[in-house]
Short mmCIF file of N, CA, C and O in Angstrom, two decimals:
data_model
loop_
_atom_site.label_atom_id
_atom_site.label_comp_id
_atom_site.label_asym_id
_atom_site.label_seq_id
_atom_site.Cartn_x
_atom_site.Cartn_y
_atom_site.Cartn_z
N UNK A 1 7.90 -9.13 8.70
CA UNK A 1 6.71 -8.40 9.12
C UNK A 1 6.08 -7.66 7.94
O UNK A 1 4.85 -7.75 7.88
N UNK A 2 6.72 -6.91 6.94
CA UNK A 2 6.52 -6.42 5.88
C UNK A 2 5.96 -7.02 5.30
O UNK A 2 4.86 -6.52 5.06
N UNK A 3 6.26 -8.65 4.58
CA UNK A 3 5.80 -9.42 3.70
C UNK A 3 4.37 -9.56 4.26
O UNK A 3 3.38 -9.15 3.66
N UNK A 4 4.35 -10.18 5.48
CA UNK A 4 3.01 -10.16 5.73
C UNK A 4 1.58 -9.56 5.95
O UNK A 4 0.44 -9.99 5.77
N UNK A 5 2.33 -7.93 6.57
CA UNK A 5 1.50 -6.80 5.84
C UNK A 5 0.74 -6.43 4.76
O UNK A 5 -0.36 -5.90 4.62
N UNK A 6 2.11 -7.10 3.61
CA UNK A 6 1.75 -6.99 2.82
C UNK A 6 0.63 -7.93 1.97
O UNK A 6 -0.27 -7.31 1.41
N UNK A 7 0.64 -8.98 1.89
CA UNK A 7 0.09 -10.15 1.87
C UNK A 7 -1.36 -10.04 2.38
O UNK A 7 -2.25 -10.25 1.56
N UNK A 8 -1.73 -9.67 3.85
CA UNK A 8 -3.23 -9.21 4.60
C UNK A 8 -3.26 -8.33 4.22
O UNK A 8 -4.41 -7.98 4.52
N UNK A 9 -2.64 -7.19 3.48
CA UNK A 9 -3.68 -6.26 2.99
C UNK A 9 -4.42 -6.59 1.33
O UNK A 9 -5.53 -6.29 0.88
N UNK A 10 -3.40 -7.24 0.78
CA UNK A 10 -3.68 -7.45 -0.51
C UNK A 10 -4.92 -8.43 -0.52
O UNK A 10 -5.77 -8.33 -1.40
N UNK A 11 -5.01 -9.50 0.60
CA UNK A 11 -6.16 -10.50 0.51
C UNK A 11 -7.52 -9.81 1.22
O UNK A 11 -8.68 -10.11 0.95
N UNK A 12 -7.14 -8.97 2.03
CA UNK A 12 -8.30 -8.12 2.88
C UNK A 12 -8.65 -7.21 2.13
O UNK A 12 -9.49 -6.48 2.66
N UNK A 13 -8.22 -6.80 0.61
CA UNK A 13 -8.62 -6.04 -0.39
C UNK A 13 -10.11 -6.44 -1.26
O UNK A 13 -11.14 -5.85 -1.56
N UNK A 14 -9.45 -7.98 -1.48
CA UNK A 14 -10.51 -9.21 -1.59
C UNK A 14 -12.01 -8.58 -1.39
O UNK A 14 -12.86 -8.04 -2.10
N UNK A 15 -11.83 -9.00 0.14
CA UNK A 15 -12.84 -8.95 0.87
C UNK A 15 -13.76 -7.39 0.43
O UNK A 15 -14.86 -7.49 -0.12
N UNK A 16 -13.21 -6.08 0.72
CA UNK A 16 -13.49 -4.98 0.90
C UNK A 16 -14.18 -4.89 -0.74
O UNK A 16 -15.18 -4.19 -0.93
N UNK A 17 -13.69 -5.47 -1.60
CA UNK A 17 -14.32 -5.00 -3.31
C UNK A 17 -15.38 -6.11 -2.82
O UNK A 17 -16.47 -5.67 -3.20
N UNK A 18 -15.62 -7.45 -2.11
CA UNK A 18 -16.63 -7.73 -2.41
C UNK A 18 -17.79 -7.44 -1.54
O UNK A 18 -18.94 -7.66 -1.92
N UNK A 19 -17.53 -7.00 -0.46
CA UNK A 19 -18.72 -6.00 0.12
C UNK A 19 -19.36 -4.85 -0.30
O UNK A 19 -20.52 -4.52 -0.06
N UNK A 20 -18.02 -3.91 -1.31
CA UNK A 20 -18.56 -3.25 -1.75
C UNK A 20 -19.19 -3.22 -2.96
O UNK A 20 -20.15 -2.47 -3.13
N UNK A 21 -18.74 -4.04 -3.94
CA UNK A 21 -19.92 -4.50 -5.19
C UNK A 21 -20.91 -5.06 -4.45
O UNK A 21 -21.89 -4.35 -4.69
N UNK A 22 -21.25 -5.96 -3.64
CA UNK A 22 -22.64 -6.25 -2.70
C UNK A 22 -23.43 -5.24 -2.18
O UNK A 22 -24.61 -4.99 -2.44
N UNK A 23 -22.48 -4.57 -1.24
CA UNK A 23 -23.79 -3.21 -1.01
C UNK A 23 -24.01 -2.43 -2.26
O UNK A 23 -25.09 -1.87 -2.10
N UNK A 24 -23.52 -2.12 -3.45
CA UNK A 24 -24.00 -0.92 -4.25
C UNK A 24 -24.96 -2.02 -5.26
O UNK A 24 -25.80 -1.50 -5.99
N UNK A 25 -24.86 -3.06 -5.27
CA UNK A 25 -25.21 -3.83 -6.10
C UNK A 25 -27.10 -4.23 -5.59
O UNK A 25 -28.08 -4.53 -6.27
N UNK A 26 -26.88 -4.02 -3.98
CA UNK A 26 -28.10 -4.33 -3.49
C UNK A 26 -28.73 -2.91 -3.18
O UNK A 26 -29.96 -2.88 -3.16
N UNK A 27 -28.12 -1.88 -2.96
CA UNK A 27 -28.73 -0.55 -3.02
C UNK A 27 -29.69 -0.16 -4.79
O UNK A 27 -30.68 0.54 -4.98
N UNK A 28 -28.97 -0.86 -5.65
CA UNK A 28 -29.80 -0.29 -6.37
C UNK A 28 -30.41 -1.46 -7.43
O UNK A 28 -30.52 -1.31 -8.64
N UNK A 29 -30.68 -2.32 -6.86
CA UNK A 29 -31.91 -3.33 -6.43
C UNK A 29 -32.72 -3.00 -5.50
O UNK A 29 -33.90 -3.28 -5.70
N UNK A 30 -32.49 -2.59 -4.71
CA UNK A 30 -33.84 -1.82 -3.86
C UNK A 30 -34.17 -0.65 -4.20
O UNK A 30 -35.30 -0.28 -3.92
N UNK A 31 -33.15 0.35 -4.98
CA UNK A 31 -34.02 1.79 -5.73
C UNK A 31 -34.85 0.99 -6.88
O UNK A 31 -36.07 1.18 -6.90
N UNK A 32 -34.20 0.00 -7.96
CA UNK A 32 -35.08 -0.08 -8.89
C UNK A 32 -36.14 -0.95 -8.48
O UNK A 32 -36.96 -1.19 -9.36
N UNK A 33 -36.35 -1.56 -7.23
CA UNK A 33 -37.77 -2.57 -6.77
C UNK A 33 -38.97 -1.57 -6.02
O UNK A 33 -40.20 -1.60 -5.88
N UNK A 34 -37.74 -0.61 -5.60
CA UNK A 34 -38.89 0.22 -4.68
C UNK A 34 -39.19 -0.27 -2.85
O UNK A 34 -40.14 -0.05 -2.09
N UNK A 35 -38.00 -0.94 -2.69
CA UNK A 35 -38.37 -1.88 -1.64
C UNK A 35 -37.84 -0.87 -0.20
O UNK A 35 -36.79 -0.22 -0.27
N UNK A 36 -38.56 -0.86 0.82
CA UNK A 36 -38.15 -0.82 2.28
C UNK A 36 -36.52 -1.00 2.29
O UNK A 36 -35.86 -1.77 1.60
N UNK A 37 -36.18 -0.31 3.01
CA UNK A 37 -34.70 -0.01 3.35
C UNK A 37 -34.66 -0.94 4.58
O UNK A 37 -35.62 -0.71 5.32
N UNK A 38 -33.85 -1.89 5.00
CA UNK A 38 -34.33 -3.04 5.88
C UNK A 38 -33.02 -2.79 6.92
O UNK A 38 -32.04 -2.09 6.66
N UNK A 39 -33.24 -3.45 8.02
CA UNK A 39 -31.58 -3.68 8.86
C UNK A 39 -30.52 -4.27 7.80
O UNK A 39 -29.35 -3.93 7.61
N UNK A 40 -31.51 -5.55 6.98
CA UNK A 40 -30.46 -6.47 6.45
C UNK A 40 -29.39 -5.67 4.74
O UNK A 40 -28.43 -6.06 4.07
N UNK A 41 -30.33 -4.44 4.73
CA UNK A 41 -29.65 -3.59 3.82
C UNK A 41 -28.53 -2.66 4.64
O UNK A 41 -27.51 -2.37 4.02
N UNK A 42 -28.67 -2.22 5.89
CA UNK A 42 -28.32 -1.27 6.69
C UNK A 42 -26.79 -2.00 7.17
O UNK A 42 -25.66 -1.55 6.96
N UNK A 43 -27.09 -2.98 7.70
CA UNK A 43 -26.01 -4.24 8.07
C UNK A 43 -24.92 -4.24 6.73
O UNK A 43 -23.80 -3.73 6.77
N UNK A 44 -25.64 -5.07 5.27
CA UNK A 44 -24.86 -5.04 4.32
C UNK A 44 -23.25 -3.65 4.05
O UNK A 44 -22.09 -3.88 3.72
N UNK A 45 -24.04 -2.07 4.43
CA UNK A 45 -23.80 -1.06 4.02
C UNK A 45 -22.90 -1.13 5.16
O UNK A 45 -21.67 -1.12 5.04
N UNK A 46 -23.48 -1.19 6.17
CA UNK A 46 -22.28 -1.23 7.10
C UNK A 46 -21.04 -2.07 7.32
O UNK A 46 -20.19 -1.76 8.15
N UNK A 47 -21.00 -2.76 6.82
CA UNK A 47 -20.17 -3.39 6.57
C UNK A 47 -18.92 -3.59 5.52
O UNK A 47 -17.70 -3.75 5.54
N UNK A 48 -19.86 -3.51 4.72
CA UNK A 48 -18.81 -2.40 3.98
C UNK A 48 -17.99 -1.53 3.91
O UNK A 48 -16.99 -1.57 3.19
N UNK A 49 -18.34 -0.51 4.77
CA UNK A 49 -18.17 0.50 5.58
C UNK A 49 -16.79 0.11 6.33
O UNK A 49 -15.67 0.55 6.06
N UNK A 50 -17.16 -0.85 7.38
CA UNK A 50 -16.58 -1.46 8.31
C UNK A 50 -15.16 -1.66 7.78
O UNK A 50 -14.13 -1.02 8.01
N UNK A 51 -15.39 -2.81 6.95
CA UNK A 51 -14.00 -3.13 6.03
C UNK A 51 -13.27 -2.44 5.21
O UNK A 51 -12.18 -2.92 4.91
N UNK A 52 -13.62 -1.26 4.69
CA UNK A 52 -13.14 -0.43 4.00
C UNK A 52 -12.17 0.51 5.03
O UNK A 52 -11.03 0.95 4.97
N UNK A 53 -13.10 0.56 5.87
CA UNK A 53 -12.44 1.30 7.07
C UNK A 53 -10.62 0.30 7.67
O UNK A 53 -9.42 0.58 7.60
N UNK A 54 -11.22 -0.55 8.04
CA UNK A 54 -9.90 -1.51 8.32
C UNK A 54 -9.02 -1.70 7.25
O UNK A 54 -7.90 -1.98 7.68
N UNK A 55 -9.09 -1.64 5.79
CA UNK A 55 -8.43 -1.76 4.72
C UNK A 55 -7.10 -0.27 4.75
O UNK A 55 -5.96 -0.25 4.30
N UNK A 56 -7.93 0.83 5.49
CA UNK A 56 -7.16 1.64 5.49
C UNK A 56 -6.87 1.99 6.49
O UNK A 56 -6.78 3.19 6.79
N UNK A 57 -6.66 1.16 7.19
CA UNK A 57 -5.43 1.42 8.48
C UNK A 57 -4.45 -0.15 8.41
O UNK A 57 -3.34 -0.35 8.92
N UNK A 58 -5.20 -1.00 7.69
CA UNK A 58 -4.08 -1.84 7.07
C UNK A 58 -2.78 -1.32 6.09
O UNK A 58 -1.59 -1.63 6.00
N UNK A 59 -3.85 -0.20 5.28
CA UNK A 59 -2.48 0.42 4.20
C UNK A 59 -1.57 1.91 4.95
O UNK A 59 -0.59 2.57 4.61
N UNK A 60 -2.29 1.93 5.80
CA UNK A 60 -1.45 3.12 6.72
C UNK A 60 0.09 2.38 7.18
O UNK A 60 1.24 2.54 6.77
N UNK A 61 -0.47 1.56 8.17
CA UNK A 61 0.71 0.54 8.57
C UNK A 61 1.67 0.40 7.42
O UNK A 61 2.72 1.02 7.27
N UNK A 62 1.18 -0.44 6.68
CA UNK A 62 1.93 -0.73 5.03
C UNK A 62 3.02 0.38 4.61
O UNK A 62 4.17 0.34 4.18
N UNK A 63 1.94 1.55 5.00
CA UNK A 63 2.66 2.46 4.17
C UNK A 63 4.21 3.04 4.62
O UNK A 63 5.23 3.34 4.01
N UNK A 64 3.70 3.02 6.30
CA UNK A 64 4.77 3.43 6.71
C UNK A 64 6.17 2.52 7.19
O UNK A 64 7.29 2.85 7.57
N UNK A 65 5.35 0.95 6.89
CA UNK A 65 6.78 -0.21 7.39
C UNK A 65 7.24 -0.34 6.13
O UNK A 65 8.10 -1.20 6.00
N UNK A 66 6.90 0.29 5.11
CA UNK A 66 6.97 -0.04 3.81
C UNK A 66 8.69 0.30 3.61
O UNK A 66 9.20 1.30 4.12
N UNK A 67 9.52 -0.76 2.74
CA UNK A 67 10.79 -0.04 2.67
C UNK A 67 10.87 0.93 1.25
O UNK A 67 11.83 1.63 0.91
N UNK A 68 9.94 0.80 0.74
CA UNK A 68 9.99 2.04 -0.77
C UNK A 68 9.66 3.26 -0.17
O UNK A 68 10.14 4.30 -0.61
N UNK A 69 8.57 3.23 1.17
CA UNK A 69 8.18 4.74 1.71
C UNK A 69 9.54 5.83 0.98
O UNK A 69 9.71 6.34 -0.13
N UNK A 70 10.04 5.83 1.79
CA UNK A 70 10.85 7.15 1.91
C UNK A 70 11.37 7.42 0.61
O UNK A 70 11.15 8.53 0.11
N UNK A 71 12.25 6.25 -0.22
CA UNK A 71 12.78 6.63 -1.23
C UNK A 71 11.90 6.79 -2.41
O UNK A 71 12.45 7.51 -3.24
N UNK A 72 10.66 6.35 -2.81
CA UNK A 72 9.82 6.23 -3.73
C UNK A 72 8.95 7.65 -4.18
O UNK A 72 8.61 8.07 -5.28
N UNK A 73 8.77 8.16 -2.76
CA UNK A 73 8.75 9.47 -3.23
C UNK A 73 9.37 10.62 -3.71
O UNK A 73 8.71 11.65 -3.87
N UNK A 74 10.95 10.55 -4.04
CA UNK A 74 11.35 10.86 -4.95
C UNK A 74 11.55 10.88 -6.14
O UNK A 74 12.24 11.68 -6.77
N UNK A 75 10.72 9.62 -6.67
CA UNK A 75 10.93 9.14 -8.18
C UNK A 75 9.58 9.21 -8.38
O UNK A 75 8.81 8.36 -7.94
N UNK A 76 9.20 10.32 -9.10
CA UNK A 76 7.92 10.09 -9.10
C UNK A 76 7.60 10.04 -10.89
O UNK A 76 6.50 10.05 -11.44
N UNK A 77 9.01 9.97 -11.53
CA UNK A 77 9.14 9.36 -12.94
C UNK A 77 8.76 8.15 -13.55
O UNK A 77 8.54 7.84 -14.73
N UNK A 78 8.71 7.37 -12.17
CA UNK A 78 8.65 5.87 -12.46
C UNK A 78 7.11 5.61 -12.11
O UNK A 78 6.59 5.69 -11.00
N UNK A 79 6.49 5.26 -13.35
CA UNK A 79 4.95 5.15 -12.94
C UNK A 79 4.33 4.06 -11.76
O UNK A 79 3.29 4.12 -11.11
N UNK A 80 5.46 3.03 -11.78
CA UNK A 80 4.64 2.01 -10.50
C UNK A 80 5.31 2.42 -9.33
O UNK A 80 4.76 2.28 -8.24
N UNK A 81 6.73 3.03 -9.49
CA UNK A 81 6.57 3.53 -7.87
C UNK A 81 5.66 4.51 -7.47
O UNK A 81 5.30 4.34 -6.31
N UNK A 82 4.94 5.93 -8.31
CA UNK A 82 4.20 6.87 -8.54
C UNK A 82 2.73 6.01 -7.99
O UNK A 82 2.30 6.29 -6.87
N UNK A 83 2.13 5.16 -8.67
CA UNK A 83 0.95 4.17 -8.24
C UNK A 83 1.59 3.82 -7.02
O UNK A 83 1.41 4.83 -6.33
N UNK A 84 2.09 3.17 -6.48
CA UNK A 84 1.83 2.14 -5.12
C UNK A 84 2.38 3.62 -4.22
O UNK A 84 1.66 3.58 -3.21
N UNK A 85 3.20 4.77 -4.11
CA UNK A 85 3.63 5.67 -3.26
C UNK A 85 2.63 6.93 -3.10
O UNK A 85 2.52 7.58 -2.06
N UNK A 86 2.00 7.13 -4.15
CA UNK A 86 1.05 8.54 -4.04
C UNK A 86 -0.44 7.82 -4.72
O UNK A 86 -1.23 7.59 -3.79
N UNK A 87 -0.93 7.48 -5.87
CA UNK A 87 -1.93 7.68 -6.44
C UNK A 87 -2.72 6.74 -5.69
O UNK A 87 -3.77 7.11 -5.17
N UNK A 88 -2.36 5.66 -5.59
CA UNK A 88 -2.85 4.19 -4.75
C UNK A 88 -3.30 5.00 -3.28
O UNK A 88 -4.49 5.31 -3.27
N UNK A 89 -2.77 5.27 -2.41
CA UNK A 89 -2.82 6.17 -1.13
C UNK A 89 -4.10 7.17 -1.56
O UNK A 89 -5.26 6.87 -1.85
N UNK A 90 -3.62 8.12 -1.49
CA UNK A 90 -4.43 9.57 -2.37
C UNK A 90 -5.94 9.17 -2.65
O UNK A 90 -6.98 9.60 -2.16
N UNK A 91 -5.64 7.97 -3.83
CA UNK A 91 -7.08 7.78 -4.36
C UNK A 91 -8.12 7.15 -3.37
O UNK A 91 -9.25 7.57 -3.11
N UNK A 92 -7.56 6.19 -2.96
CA UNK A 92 -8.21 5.36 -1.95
C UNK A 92 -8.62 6.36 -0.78
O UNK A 92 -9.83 6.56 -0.66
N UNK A 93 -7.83 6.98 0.02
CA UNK A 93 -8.21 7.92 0.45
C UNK A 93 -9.74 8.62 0.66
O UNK A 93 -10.62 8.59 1.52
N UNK A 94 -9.58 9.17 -0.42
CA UNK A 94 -10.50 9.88 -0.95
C UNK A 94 -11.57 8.92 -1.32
O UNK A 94 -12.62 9.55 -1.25
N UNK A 95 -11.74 7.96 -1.60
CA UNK A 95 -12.56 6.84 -2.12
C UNK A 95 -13.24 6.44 -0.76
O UNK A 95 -14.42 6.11 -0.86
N UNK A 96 -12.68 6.42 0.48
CA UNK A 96 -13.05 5.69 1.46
C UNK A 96 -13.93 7.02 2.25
O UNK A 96 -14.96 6.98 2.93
N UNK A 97 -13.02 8.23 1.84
CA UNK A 97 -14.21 9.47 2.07
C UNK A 97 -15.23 9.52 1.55
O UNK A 97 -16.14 9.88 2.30
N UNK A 98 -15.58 9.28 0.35
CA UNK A 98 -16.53 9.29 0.15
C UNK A 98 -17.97 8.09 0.47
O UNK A 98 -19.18 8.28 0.37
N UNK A 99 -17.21 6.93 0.85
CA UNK A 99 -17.94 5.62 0.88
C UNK A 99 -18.47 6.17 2.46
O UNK A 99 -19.56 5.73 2.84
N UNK A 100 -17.70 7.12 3.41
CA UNK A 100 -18.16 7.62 4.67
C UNK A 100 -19.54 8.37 4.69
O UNK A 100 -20.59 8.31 5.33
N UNK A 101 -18.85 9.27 3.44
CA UNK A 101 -20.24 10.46 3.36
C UNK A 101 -21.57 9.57 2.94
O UNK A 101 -22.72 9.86 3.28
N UNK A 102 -21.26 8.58 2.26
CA UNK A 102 -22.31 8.09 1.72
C UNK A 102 -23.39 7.28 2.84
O UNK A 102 -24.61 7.14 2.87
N UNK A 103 -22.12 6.80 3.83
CA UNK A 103 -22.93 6.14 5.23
C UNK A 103 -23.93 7.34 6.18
O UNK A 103 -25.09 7.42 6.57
N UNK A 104 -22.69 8.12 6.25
CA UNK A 104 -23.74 9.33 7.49
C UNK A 104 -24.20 9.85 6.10
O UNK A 104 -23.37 9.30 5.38
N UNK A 105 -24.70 10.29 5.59
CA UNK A 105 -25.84 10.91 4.69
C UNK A 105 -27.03 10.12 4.67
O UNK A 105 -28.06 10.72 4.98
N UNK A 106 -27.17 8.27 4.19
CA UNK A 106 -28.02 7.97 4.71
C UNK A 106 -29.04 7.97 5.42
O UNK A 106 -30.24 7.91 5.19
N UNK A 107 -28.15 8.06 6.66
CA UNK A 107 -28.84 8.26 7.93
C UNK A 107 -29.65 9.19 7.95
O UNK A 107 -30.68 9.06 8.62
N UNK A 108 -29.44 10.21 7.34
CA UNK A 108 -30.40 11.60 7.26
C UNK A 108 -31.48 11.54 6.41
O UNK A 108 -32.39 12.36 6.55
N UNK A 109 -31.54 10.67 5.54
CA UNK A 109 -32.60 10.08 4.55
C UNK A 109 -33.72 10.08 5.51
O UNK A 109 -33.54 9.99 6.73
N UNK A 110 -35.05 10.18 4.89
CA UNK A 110 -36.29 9.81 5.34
C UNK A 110 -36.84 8.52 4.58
O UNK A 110 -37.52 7.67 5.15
N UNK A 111 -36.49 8.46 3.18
CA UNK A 111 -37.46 7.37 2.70
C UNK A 111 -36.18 6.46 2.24
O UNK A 111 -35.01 6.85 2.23
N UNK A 112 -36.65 5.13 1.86
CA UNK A 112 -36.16 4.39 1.78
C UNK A 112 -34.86 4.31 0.41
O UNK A 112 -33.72 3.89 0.22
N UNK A 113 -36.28 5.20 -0.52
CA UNK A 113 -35.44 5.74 -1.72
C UNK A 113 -34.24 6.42 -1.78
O UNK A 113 -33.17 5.97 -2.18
N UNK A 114 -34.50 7.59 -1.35
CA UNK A 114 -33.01 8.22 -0.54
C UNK A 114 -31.84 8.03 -0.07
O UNK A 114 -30.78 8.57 -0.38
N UNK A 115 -32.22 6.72 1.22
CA UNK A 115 -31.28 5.84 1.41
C UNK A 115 -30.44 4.75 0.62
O UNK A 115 -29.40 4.24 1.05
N UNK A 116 -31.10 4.42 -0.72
CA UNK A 116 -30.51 3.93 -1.20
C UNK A 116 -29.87 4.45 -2.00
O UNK A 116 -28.85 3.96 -2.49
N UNK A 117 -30.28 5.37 -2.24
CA UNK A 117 -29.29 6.47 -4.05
C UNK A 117 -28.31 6.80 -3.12
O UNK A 117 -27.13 6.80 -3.47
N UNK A 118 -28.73 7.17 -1.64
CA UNK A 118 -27.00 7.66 -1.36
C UNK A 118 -26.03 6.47 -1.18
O UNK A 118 -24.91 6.40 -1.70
N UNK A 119 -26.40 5.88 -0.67
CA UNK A 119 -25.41 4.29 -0.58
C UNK A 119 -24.81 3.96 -2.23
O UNK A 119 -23.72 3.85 -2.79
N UNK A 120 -26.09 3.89 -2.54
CA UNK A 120 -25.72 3.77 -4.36
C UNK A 120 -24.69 4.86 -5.15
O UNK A 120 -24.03 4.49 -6.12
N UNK A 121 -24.64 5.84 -4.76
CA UNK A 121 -23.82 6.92 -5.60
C UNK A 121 -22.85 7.06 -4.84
O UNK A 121 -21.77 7.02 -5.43
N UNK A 122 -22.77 7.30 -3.24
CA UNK A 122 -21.51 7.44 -2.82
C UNK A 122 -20.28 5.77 -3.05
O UNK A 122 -19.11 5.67 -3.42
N UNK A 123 -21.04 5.02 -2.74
CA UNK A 123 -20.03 3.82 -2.34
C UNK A 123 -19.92 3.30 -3.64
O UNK A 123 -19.23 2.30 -3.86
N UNK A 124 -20.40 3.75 -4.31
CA UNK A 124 -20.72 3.16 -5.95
C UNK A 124 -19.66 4.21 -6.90
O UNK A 124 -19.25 3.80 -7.98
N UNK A 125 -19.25 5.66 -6.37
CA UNK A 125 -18.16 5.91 -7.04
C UNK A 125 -16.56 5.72 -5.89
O UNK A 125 -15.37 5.97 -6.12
N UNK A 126 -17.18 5.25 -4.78
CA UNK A 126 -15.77 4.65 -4.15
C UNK A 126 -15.16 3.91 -4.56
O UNK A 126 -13.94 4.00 -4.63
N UNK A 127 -16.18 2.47 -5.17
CA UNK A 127 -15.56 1.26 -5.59
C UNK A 127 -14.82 1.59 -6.71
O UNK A 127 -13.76 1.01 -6.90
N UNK A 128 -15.50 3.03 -8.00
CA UNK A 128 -14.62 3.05 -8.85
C UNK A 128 -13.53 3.65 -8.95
O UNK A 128 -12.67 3.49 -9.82
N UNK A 129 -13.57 4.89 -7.39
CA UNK A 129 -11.85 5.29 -7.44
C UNK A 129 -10.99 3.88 -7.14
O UNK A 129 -9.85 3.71 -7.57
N UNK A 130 -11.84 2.71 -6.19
CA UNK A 130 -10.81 2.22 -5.47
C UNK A 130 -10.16 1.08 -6.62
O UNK A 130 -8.99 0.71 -6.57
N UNK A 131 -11.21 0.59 -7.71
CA UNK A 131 -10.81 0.06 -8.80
C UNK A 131 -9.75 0.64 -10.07
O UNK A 131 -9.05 -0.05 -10.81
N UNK A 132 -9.86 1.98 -10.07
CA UNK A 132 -9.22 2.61 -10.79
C UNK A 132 -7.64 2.32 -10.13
O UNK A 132 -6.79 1.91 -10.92
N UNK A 133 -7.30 2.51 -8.86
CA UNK A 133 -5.89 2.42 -8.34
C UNK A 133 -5.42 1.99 -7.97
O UNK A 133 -4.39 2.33 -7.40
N UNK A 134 -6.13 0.43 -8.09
CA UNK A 134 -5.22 -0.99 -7.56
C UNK A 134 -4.09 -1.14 -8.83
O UNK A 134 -4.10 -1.13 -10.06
N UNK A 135 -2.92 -1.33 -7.48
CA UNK A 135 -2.27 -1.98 -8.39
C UNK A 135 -1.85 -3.55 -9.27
O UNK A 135 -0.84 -4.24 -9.29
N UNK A 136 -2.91 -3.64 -9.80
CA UNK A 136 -2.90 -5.17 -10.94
C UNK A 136 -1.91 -5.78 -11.23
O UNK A 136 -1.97 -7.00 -11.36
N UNK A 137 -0.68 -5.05 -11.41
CA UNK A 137 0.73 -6.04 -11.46
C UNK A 137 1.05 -6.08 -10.33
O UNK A 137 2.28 -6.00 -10.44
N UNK A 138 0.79 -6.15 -8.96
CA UNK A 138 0.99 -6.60 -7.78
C UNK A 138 0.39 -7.53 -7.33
O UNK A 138 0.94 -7.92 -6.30
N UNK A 139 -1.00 -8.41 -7.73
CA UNK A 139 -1.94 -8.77 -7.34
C UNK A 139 -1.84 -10.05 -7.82
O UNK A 139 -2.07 -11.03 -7.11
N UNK A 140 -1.36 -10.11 -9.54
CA UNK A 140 -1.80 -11.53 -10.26
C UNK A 140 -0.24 -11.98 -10.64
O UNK A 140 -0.02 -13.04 -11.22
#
């Protein structure tokens, strides 16, 4: 059950970096065009959203069927148990908070411009906590 946890979260990770380089990538293509904020931008963002959201209740599960849980947080000497037990968690975390704020803030936007710098700045420094704390020798 573990392995496979593990496995769908690592490939559903996939997915979640490439929605989110897509929405920040198309948010600010529409700040620098000047263009209408559309459903099909709104959809993109949400979705993003969406999956990011499921990514972290995939790593919740993970975390807790995980058999390093318990003991890993004692060694917090060892830098890859330290990454995959606290910083990986923690950062993402916080990364997926902010990719939130960036959704409901939107919404409060009036112009189109607005809507996109917040999509653009919030989910745009999510992707780089969430890039900063993958763990890369787990992956390749």
């Amino acid at each position: 059950m573990y392995t496979f946890i593990q496995k769908f979260h690592s490939g559903w990770a996939y997915l979640v970096l490439l929605l989110l380089v897509v929405a920040v990538v198309n948010s600010f293509l529409g700040l620098s065009s000047k263009k209408d904020f559309t459903a099909k931008d709104r959809k993109i963002a949400l979705f993003a959203l969406i999956f990011t959201h499921v990514q972290l209740v995939i790593g919740f599960i993970l975390y807790f069927v995980s058999p390093l849980g318990k003991d890993s947080l004692g060694q917090m000497k060892d830098a890859a148990l330290r990454l995959t037990s606290l910083e990986h968690p923690l950062i993402n975390i916080i990364a997926i908070v902010l990719i939130t704020i960036g959704w409901s803030s939107h919404k409060k936007q009036e112009s189109s411009n607005g809507k996109f710098k917040k999509i653009a700045i919030f989910y745009g420094l999510g992707l780089l906590l969430i890039l900063s704390r993958i763990p890369w020798s787990l992956w390749f």
